[in-house]
Amino acid sequence: MRWTMLSLLLLSSLPLHAQGNSIPTNSEVQEAQLANQWAEELPDGVKYRYPLLNGMSVSFNLFPPLIQLFGKGYCNYEGTLTLDLHHRFFPQFTAGAGYCDAKSKDIGYEVDDTHFQGLRYHSKMRPFFRTGMLFNFNYNDIKPNDFYGALIRFGYAYSKADVTNLSYTDANWGYVGPLEVKDLKFHSIWMEVGGFIKVQVTNHFSMGWDLAYKPFLHRGKDEHGKPYFVPGYGVANSKFGFGFHLYYDLNRK
Amino acid sequence: MTLQRLSDLYRPFRLLGGILLLTTLLSSCGNNGCEETRESVLLVQLKPTRGLSLYSLSAWGITAEGDSIPMLSNVSSPTEAEFTLQPDTTFTQIQLHCIVNDTGEYETFDNTLNIRYRHYPYFLDMECGCAIFYDVDSVWVSGALFQQVKLKNAHITNEENVNIILEY
């Protein structure tokens, strides 16, 4: 119903622009009045245009499930609760889970001259948590729905993994295999620093993108190996992360 | 107003294009194949304590069947030597052929370095696979040249650290 009304609104307004018609519609008049009202400078001593608790949203990161469709052997599923404080600070709490079942095509174990088993890194679905803050650069903007800014977040995950079909060739002593490493355990903590964009799509729905540099504060190390995949982080060797988020804004009227 | 709104909506998509391009470039920088060394070496420090100088060193690994695998060949004036251990057993013997200069006189010595250890695979990443790490349980040397063997670091990994000191 809402989409139908939006389509009608789009269709009804286009001819007016095309014809150069100068008669404003009622909604345009209302918006212009509202804009004039908001465009006024804030009174002295008033720092924020928007109230302390300005809103709340829930969001889902769609990027990891999307790239999984292109054959990646791992995925993270996550949901985030975001508060809007003065439309400037957006504290976030994310909870999710991730798994990995990746196989190498190049490294592995040679069963015989014609058969090859690729290295397999298998980590069951494990939870992760992330918390942090988005900072809106234009927090007193009269158009509050589309904005961009900086982000800082911290993540934690505990993961377990089994690695099979390993082999090793020593320059002096020759080939050894198959080898396996079972029950690797990792506690990982990382930081994310970057930028984001959020755009309103409909009254309640928004989309967002973010790009972040993700250094490990503690990558996690087991006596028998290092993690290849960390839930919530992704592949441990990658230093950058990208997110595509669908937001549902809870308190829009 | 609607066209303006559509234009406003379009602007972040151009930014998104830039971000995706940047992400692709950055991610392509991160995948350069195996960048870690997989080899774990036993690093032996050769330390003179009696005024002798080691003129040259050759070394062979001895297999369980008694065959010799050449490891070092006539290395002159060595102060350190690197050996790899057998990754599929718990015992390695290395034969050391030494020529020593004792105040102008050259003497030849044959010694055997014996190492008993535990070994296990250590997973590095998907590009490298694994290394083999070792924990040395005991080490001893037979022959006339080396007076004492000291185990300095029993943990042999793909990082270079002195593990054994041989005094002569």
Tab-separated table of C-alpha atoms in Angstrom:
chain	number	residue	atom	x	y	z
A	1	MET	CA	0.000	0.000	0.000
A	2	ARG	CA	2.803	2.337	0.965
A	3	TRP	CA	4.726	1.462	-2.194
A	4	THR	CA	1.604	2.111	-4.284
A	5	MET	CA	1.200	5.546	-2.690
A	6	LEU	CA	4.891	6.276	-3.237
A	7	SER	CA	4.600	5.285	-6.897
A	8	LEU	CA	1.532	7.493	-7.342
A	9	LEU	CA	3.387	10.353	-5.695
A	10	LEU	CA	6.358	9.860	-8.012
A	11	LEU	CA	4.153	9.714	-11.098
A	12	SER	CA	2.027	12.676	-10.095
A	13	SER	CA	4.982	14.942	-9.381
A	14	LEU	CA	7.045	14.206	-12.489
A	15	PRO	CA	4.825	15.980	-15.069
A	16	LEU	CA	4.811	19.126	-12.917
A	17	HIS	CA	8.582	19.307	-13.077
A	18	ALA	CA	8.620	18.465	-16.752
A	19	GLN	CA	6.217	21.261	-17.620
A	20	GLY	CA	7.997	23.814	-15.440
A	21	ASN	CA	4.780	24.329	-13.524
A	22	SER	CA	5.309	26.840	-10.731
A	23	ILE	CA	2.228	25.894	-8.700
A	24	PRO	CA	3.505	23.994	-5.644
A	25	THR	CA	1.618	21.019	-4.267
A	26	ASN	CA	0.396	20.984	-0.691
A	27	SER	CA	3.160	18.637	0.396
A	28	GLU	CA	5.796	20.866	-1.209
A	29	VAL	CA	4.444	23.888	0.631
A	30	GLN	CA	4.449	22.002	3.918
A	31	GLU	CA	8.007	20.799	3.353
A	32	ALA	CA	9.208	24.282	2.430
A	33	GLN	CA	7.638	25.706	5.589
A	34	LEU	CA	9.229	22.975	7.659
A	35	ALA	CA	12.608	23.559	5.990
A	36	ASN	CA	12.444	27.289	6.706
A	37	GLN	CA	11.589	26.586	10.286
A	38	TRP	CA	14.494	24.124	10.689
A	39	ALA	CA	16.900	26.269	8.702
A	40	GLU	CA	16.824	28.871	11.412
A	41	GLU	CA	19.986	29.007	13.409
A	42	LEU	CA	19.881	27.312	16.758
A	43	PRO	CA	19.380	29.680	19.698
A	44	ASP	CA	22.439	30.527	21.761
A	45	GLY	CA	23.288	27.808	24.240
A	46	VAL	CA	21.448	25.113	22.275
A	47	LYS	CA	23.985	22.643	20.967
A	48	TYR	CA	21.783	20.012	19.410
A	49	ARG	CA	18.812	20.300	17.086
A	50	TYR	CA	17.565	16.836	17.985
A	51	PRO	CA	16.675	15.391	21.407
A	52	LEU	CA	18.904	13.091	23.439
A	53	LEU	CA	16.936	9.957	22.620
A	54	ASN	CA	16.157	10.677	19.002
A	55	GLY	CA	15.465	7.169	17.831
A	56	MET	CA	16.369	3.538	17.625
A	57	SER	CA	16.858	1.044	14.814
A	58	VAL	CA	17.570	-2.601	14.160
A	59	SER	CA	19.646	-3.650	11.169
A	60	PHE	CA	21.017	-6.684	9.399
A	61	ASN	CA	24.251	-6.890	7.463
A	62	LEU	CA	23.380	-8.394	4.075
A	63	PHE	CA	26.871	-8.297	2.578
A	64	PRO	CA	28.292	-11.586	4.003
A	65	PRO	CA	25.273	-13.687	2.904
A	66	LEU	CA	25.460	-12.014	-0.516
A	67	ILE	CA	29.113	-12.844	-1.097
A	68	GLN	CA	28.516	-16.368	0.153
A	69	LEU	CA	26.353	-16.830	-2.931
A	70	PHE	CA	29.539	-16.353	-4.967
A	71	GLY	CA	31.134	-19.469	-3.514
A	72	LYS	CA	32.813	-18.269	-0.350
A	73	GLY	CA	33.167	-21.079	2.154
A	74	TYR	CA	32.288	-18.931	5.145
A	75	CYS	CA	29.553	-16.599	6.321
A	76	ASN	CA	28.541	-14.286	9.162
A	77	TYR	CA	24.945	-13.539	10.115
A	78	GLU	CA	24.452	-10.529	12.336
A	79	GLY	CA	21.861	-8.166	13.752
A	80	THR	CA	22.518	-4.761	15.266
A	81	LEU	CA	20.623	-2.505	17.644
A	82	THR	CA	21.476	1.168	17.213
A	83	LEU	CA	20.437	4.107	19.373
A	84	ASP	CA	20.267	7.684	18.052
A	85	LEU	CA	21.499	10.206	20.625
A	86	HIS	CA	21.067	13.829	19.505
A	87	HIS	CA	21.368	12.444	15.970
A	88	ARG	CA	25.117	12.738	16.548
A	89	PHE	CA	26.119	9.622	18.480
A	90	PHE	CA	24.869	6.200	17.489
A	91	PRO	CA	25.942	3.544	19.996
A	92	GLN	CA	25.595	0.063	18.555
A	93	PHE	CA	25.439	-3.473	19.847
A	94	THR	CA	25.785	-6.350	17.408
A	95	ALA	CA	25.265	-10.044	18.008
A	96	GLY	CA	25.704	-12.725	15.420
A	97	ALA	CA	27.188	-16.036	14.443
A	98	GLY	CA	29.613	-17.181	11.795
A	99	TYR	CA	30.923	-20.445	10.355
A	100	CYS	CA	33.597	-21.541	7.944
A	101	ASP	CA	33.986	-24.617	5.766
A	102	ALA	CA	36.733	-23.631	3.349
A	103	LYS	CA	38.737	-25.893	1.040
A	104	SER	CA	41.964	-25.052	-0.722
A	105	LYS	CA	42.476	-25.977	-4.365
A	106	ASP	CA	46.262	-25.557	-4.201
A	107	ILE	CA	47.383	-26.764	-0.767
A	108	GLY	CA	46.509	-30.197	0.544
A	109	TYR	CA	47.423	-33.850	0.627
A	110	GLU	CA	48.416	-35.948	-2.386
A	111	VAL	CA	46.775	-39.346	-1.962
A	112	ASP	CA	48.696	-40.627	-4.985
A	113	ASP	CA	49.920	-39.282	-8.320
A	114	THR	CA	46.394	-38.616	-9.563
A	115	HIS	CA	44.346	-37.927	-6.412
A	116	PHE	CA	44.541	-34.726	-4.372
A	117	GLN	CA	42.593	-33.766	-1.244
A	118	GLY	CA	42.436	-30.017	-0.660
A	119	LEU	CA	43.195	-28.592	2.792
A	120	ARG	CA	39.940	-28.170	4.718
A	121	TYR	CA	39.387	-25.599	7.490
A	122	HIS	CA	36.170	-26.341	9.316
A	123	SER	CA	34.730	-24.139	12.060
A	124	LYS	CA	31.179	-24.718	13.298
A	125	MET	CA	28.711	-21.857	13.726
A	126	ARG	CA	29.972	-19.766	16.668
A	127	PRO	CA	28.637	-16.549	18.190
A	128	PHE	CA	30.350	-13.184	18.195
A	129	PHE	CA	29.651	-9.764	19.690
A	130	ARG	CA	30.543	-6.280	18.607
A	131	THR	CA	29.944	-2.903	20.179
A	132	GLY	CA	30.881	0.613	19.207
A	133	MET	CA	29.661	3.963	17.992
A	134	LEU	CA	28.823	5.768	14.772
A	135	PHE	CA	29.513	9.518	14.673
A	136	ASN	CA	27.330	11.607	12.365
A	137	PHE	CA	29.323	14.527	10.946
A	138	ASN	CA	26.230	16.655	10.120
A	139	TYR	CA	24.236	16.081	13.262
A	140	ASN	CA	22.375	19.406	13.171
A	141	ASP	CA	21.459	19.069	9.507
A	142	ILE	CA	17.857	20.021	8.703
A	143	LYS	CA	17.568	16.829	6.631
A	144	PRO	CA	18.232	14.183	9.251
A	145	ASN	CA	17.437	11.065	7.237
A	146	ASP	CA	20.521	10.759	5.013
A	147	PHE	CA	23.873	11.145	6.694
A	148	TYR	CA	27.432	9.900	6.865
A	149	GLY	CA	30.261	9.848	9.363
A	150	ALA	CA	32.945	7.847	11.142
A	151	LEU	CA	32.721	4.614	13.103
A	152	ILE	CA	34.652	2.838	15.785
A	153	ARG	CA	33.779	-0.647	17.005
A	154	PHE	CA	35.258	-3.491	19.009
A	155	GLY	CA	34.512	-7.149	18.399
A	156	TYR	CA	35.005	-10.399	20.288
A	157	ALA	CA	34.642	-13.979	19.133
A	158	TYR	CA	35.469	-17.424	20.452
A	159	SER	CA	35.957	-20.033	17.775
A	160	LYS	CA	37.001	-23.650	17.366
A	161	ALA	CA	38.333	-25.258	14.229
A	162	ASP	CA	39.552	-28.524	12.730
A	163	VAL	CA	42.051	-28.543	9.871
A	164	THR	CA	42.439	-31.686	7.774
A	165	ASN	CA	44.265	-32.848	4.627
A	166	LEU	CA	47.519	-31.150	5.565
A	167	SER	CA	50.922	-32.248	4.362
A	168	TYR	CA	54.502	-31.135	4.784
A	169	THR	CA	57.613	-31.510	2.642
A	170	ASP	CA	61.001	-31.175	4.296
A	171	ALA	CA	63.912	-30.236	2.041
A	172	ASN	CA	66.064	-33.008	3.541
A	173	TRP	CA	63.691	-35.659	4.804
A	174	GLY	CA	60.896	-35.555	2.229
A	175	TYR	CA	57.092	-35.677	2.232
A	176	VAL	CA	54.839	-36.297	5.244
A	177	GLY	CA	51.083	-36.640	5.135
A	178	PRO	CA	48.208	-36.696	5.656
A	179	LEU	CA	48.331	-34.512	8.763
A	180	GLU	CA	45.525	-32.905	10.724
A	181	VAL	CA	45.073	-30.396	13.527
A	182	LYS	CA	41.963	-30.885	15.633
A	183	ASP	CA	40.155	-28.726	18.136
A	184	LEU	CA	41.984	-25.431	17.666
A	185	LYS	CA	40.579	-22.820	20.076
A	186	PHE	CA	40.838	-19.062	19.657
A	187	HIS	CA	39.745	-16.002	21.595
A	188	SER	CA	39.914	-13.041	19.207
A	189	ILE	CA	39.463	-9.318	19.837
A	190	TRP	CA	39.586	-6.725	17.109
A	191	MET	CA	38.904	-3.068	16.455
A	192	GLU	CA	37.144	-1.457	13.494
A	193	VAL	CA	37.790	2.119	12.382
A	194	GLY	CA	36.210	3.563	9.265
A	195	GLY	CA	33.333	5.437	7.706
A	196	PHE	CA	29.662	4.845	6.955
A	197	ILE	CA	26.736	6.192	4.929
A	198	LYS	CA	23.056	5.835	5.822
A	199	VAL	CA	20.220	6.660	3.429
A	200	GLN	CA	16.487	6.561	4.065
A	201	VAL	CA	14.602	4.472	1.528
A	202	THR	CA	11.048	4.542	2.865
A	203	ASN	CA	9.494	5.863	6.024
A	204	HIS	CA	10.819	3.046	8.207
A	205	PHE	CA	13.542	1.479	6.082
A	206	SER	CA	17.069	2.744	5.469
A	207	MET	CA	20.164	1.332	3.833
A	208	GLY	CA	23.713	1.746	5.036
A	209	TRP	CA	27.239	0.975	3.860
A	210	ASP	CA	30.421	0.954	5.834
A	211	LEU	CA	34.080	0.357	5.188
A	212	ALA	CA	36.449	-0.251	8.079
A	213	TYR	CA	40.073	-1.028	8.776
A	214	LYS	CA	40.161	-3.938	11.251
A	215	PRO	CA	43.371	-4.466	13.183
A	216	PHE	CA	43.466	-7.375	15.620
A	217	LEU	CA	44.082	-6.410	19.231
A	218	HIS	CA	44.375	-10.114	20.001
A	219	ARG	CA	44.161	-12.444	17.028
A	220	GLY	CA	44.108	-15.562	19.106
A	221	LYS	CA	46.702	-18.288	18.982
A	222	ASP	CA	46.518	-21.966	19.790
A	223	GLU	CA	49.507	-24.180	20.523
A	224	HIS	CA	48.803	-25.889	17.194
A	225	GLY	CA	47.929	-23.037	14.893
A	226	LYS	CA	46.458	-19.675	14.041
A	227	PRO	CA	42.858	-18.913	13.025
A	228	TYR	CA	42.026	-18.630	9.332
A	229	PHE	CA	38.469	-17.446	9.996
A	230	VAL	CA	37.112	-15.487	12.965
A	231	PRO	CA	33.308	-15.212	13.403
A	232	GLY	CA	32.235	-11.589	12.936
A	233	TYR	CA	35.603	-10.639	11.510
A	234	GLY	CA	35.904	-12.872	8.457
A	235	VAL	CA	39.143	-14.160	7.002
A	236	ALA	CA	41.842	-13.361	9.546
A	237	ASN	CA	44.384	-12.218	6.937
A	238	SER	CA	42.082	-9.522	5.544
A	239	LYS	CA	42.566	-6.098	7.059
A	240	PHE	CA	39.448	-4.361	5.696
A	241	GLY	CA	35.760	-5.077	6.046
A	242	PHE	CA	32.728	-3.922	4.096
A	243	GLY	CA	29.124	-3.936	5.272
A	244	PHE	CA	25.788	-3.427	3.540
A	245	HIS	CA	23.044	-2.925	6.105
A	246	LEU	CA	19.276	-2.855	5.943
A	247	TYR	CA	17.871	-0.742	8.813
A	248	TYR	CA	14.396	-0.724	10.273
A	249	ASP	CA	13.906	2.561	12.106
A	250	LEU	CA	11.602	1.892	15.011
A	251	ASN	CA	10.204	5.288	15.907
A	252	ARG	CA	9.583	7.098	12.636
A	253	LYS	CA	6.098	8.562	12.315
B	1	MET	CA	10.988	17.704	-4.880
B	2	THR	CA	10.812	14.050	-5.923
B	3	LEU	CA	13.581	14.452	-8.514
B	4	GLN	CA	15.697	16.201	-5.930
B	5	ARG	CA	15.007	13.338	-3.540
B	6	LEU	CA	16.036	10.801	-6.192
B	7	SER	CA	19.173	12.795	-6.848
B	8	ASP	CA	19.934	12.804	-3.126
B	9	LEU	CA	19.464	9.058	-3.062
B	10	TYR	CA	21.718	8.564	-6.084
B	11	ARG	CA	24.643	10.462	-4.556
B	12	PRO	CA	25.538	7.810	-1.945
B	13	PHE	CA	25.456	5.121	-4.647
B	14	ARG	CA	28.327	6.914	-6.398
B	15	LEU	CA	30.130	6.841	-3.074
B	16	LEU	CA	29.251	3.170	-2.777
B	17	GLY	CA	30.848	2.528	-6.173
B	18	GLY	CA	34.011	4.193	-4.918
B	19	ILE	CA	33.949	2.177	-1.707
B	20	LEU	CA	33.476	-1.101	-3.605
B	21	LEU	CA	36.374	-0.234	-5.919
B	22	LEU	CA	38.549	0.610	-2.929
B	23	THR	CA	37.529	-2.617	-1.159
B	24	THR	CA	38.380	-4.662	-4.255
B	25	LEU	CA	41.772	-2.997	-4.546
B	26	LEU	CA	42.530	-3.448	-0.871
B	27	SER	CA	41.421	-7.067	-0.803
B	28	SER	CA	43.509	-7.848	-3.882
B	29	CYS	CA	46.541	-6.471	-2.029
B	30	GLY	CA	46.000	-8.950	0.790
B	31	ASN	CA	46.294	-12.214	-1.146
B	32	ASN	CA	49.904	-12.749	-2.153
B	33	GLY	CA	50.184	-16.477	-1.549
B	34	CYS	CA	52.228	-17.972	1.265
B	35	GLU	CA	54.338	-15.289	2.907
B	36	GLU	CA	55.480	-17.267	5.959
B	37	THR	CA	58.347	-19.700	6.186
B	38	ARG	CA	57.149	-23.253	6.746
B	39	GLU	CA	60.520	-24.651	7.724
B	40	SER	CA	61.398	-25.204	11.386
B	41	VAL	CA	65.153	-25.477	11.864
B	42	LEU	CA	67.272	-26.654	14.742
B	43	LEU	CA	69.758	-23.803	15.163
B	44	VAL	CA	73.027	-24.971	16.718
B	45	GLN	CA	75.563	-22.486	18.039
B	46	LEU	CA	79.189	-23.681	17.852
B	47	LYS	CA	81.129	-22.166	20.711
B	48	PRO	CA	84.928	-22.488	21.210
B	49	THR	CA	86.005	-22.759	24.847
B	50	ARG	CA	89.500	-24.285	24.638
B	51	GLY	CA	91.310	-21.997	22.168
B	52	LEU	CA	90.489	-24.244	19.190
B	53	SER	CA	89.035	-22.890	15.957
B	54	LEU	CA	86.663	-24.833	13.732
B	55	TYR	CA	88.135	-24.752	10.226
B	56	SER	CA	85.304	-26.503	8.373
B	57	LEU	CA	82.124	-28.478	8.994
B	58	SER	CA	80.211	-31.021	6.969
B	59	ALA	CA	77.021	-32.729	8.154
B	60	TRP	CA	74.744	-35.620	7.194
B	61	GLY	CA	71.419	-36.740	8.519
B	62	ILE	CA	71.132	-40.460	9.225
B	63	THR	CA	67.873	-42.163	8.300
B	64	ALA	CA	66.296	-45.043	10.211
B	65	GLU	CA	67.634	-47.350	7.492
B	66	GLY	CA	71.160	-45.998	8.063
B	67	ASP	CA	71.352	-43.968	4.846
B	68	SER	CA	73.092	-40.552	4.830
B	69	ILE	CA	71.417	-37.350	3.687
B	70	PRO	CA	73.889	-34.500	3.022
B	71	MET	CA	73.010	-31.284	4.899
B	72	LEU	CA	76.189	-29.199	5.033
B	73	SER	CA	79.282	-29.476	2.877
B	74	ASN	CA	82.643	-27.995	3.925
B	75	VAL	CA	81.282	-24.835	5.527
B	76	SER	CA	84.360	-22.837	6.509
B	77	SER	CA	84.783	-21.263	9.965
B	78	PRO	CA	81.181	-21.869	11.051
B	79	THR	CA	79.813	-20.298	14.213
B	80	GLU	CA	76.251	-21.620	13.725
B	81	ALA	CA	74.654	-24.498	11.845
B	82	GLU	CA	71.032	-25.169	10.872
B	83	PHE	CA	69.522	-28.636	10.601
B	84	THR	CA	66.045	-29.949	10.019
B	85	LEU	CA	64.661	-32.830	12.048
B	86	GLN	CA	62.831	-35.857	10.670
B	87	PRO	CA	59.164	-34.772	10.696
B	88	ASP	CA	57.717	-38.297	10.848
B	89	THR	CA	59.749	-39.825	13.700
B	90	THR	CA	60.802	-38.767	17.202
B	91	PHE	CA	64.561	-39.239	16.864
B	92	THR	CA	67.157	-37.723	14.533
B	93	GLN	CA	70.885	-38.395	14.275
B	94	ILE	CA	73.184	-35.904	12.569
B	95	GLN	CA	76.768	-36.829	11.812
B	96	LEU	CA	79.208	-33.926	12.080
B	97	HIS	CA	82.544	-34.061	10.256
B	98	CYS	CA	84.794	-31.321	11.686
B	99	ILE	CA	88.254	-30.092	10.781
B	100	VAL	CA	89.810	-28.194	13.666
B	101	ASN	CA	92.828	-25.864	13.619
B	102	ASP	CA	94.776	-26.388	16.827
B	103	THR	CA	97.589	-23.771	16.700
B	104	GLY	CA	98.524	-24.583	13.115
B	105	GLU	CA	97.796	-28.316	13.262
B	106	TYR	CA	94.675	-29.575	11.474
B	107	GLU	CA	92.772	-32.440	13.075
B	108	THR	CA	89.669	-34.255	11.896
B	109	PHE	CA	86.820	-35.302	14.212
B	110	ASP	CA	83.631	-37.242	13.573
B	111	ASN	CA	80.823	-36.641	16.065
B	112	THR	CA	77.165	-37.570	16.180
B	113	LEU	CA	74.466	-35.250	17.445
B	114	ASN	CA	71.426	-37.135	18.786
B	115	ILE	CA	68.075	-35.426	19.325
B	116	ARG	CA	64.958	-36.980	20.789
B	117	TYR	CA	61.773	-34.939	20.487
B	118	ARG	CA	58.003	-34.687	20.017
B	119	HIS	CA	56.614	-33.181	16.836
B	120	TYR	CA	53.246	-31.846	15.722
B	121	PRO	CA	51.795	-29.937	12.752
B	122	TYR	CA	51.171	-26.220	13.266
B	123	PHE	CA	48.508	-24.675	11.002
B	124	LEU	CA	49.667	-21.384	9.445
B	125	ASP	CA	46.946	-20.428	6.938
B	126	MET	CA	45.157	-21.553	3.783
B	127	GLU	CA	47.974	-20.339	1.525
B	128	CYS	CA	50.840	-21.955	3.455
B	129	GLY	CA	49.247	-25.022	4.968
B	130	CYS	CA	51.233	-26.156	7.986
B	131	ALA	CA	54.706	-26.207	9.478
B	132	ILE	CA	56.034	-28.914	11.790
B	133	PHE	CA	57.022	-27.756	15.273
B	134	TYR	CA	59.206	-29.763	17.659
B	135	ASP	CA	59.698	-29.967	21.424
B	136	VAL	CA	63.125	-31.382	22.234
B	137	ASP	CA	63.115	-33.870	25.110
B	138	SER	CA	66.814	-34.702	25.190
B	139	VAL	CA	69.970	-34.067	23.227
B	140	TRP	CA	73.427	-35.618	23.490
B	141	VAL	CA	76.567	-35.774	21.421
B	142	SER	CA	79.082	-38.578	20.922
B	143	GLY	CA	82.663	-38.156	19.713
B	144	ALA	CA	85.848	-36.526	20.920
B	145	LEU	CA	85.503	-32.871	19.876
B	146	PHE	CA	82.436	-31.512	21.581
B	147	GLN	CA	82.830	-31.396	25.369
B	148	GLN	CA	79.397	-30.206	26.298
B	149	VAL	CA	75.949	-29.792	24.755
B	150	LYS	CA	73.489	-27.301	26.226
B	151	LEU	CA	69.792	-27.172	25.417
B	152	LYS	CA	68.987	-23.468	25.310
B	153	ASN	CA	65.512	-23.506	23.733
B	154	ALA	CA	63.636	-26.778	23.489
B	155	HIS	CA	60.836	-25.345	21.334
B	156	ILE	CA	61.709	-25.443	17.622
B	157	THR	CA	59.405	-23.325	15.458
B	158	ASN	CA	59.555	-21.462	12.149
B	159	GLU	CA	61.110	-18.521	14.006
B	160	GLU	CA	64.887	-18.593	14.211
B	161	ASN	CA	66.209	-19.013	17.762
B	162	VAL	CA	69.349	-20.750	19.025
B	163	ASN	CA	68.225	-24.122	20.337
B	164	ILE	CA	71.459	-25.927	21.173
B	165	ILE	CA	74.973	-24.792	22.102
B	166	LEU	CA	77.845	-27.132	21.281
B	167	GLU	CA	81.063	-26.283	23.121
B	168	TYR	CA	84.454	-27.472	21.832
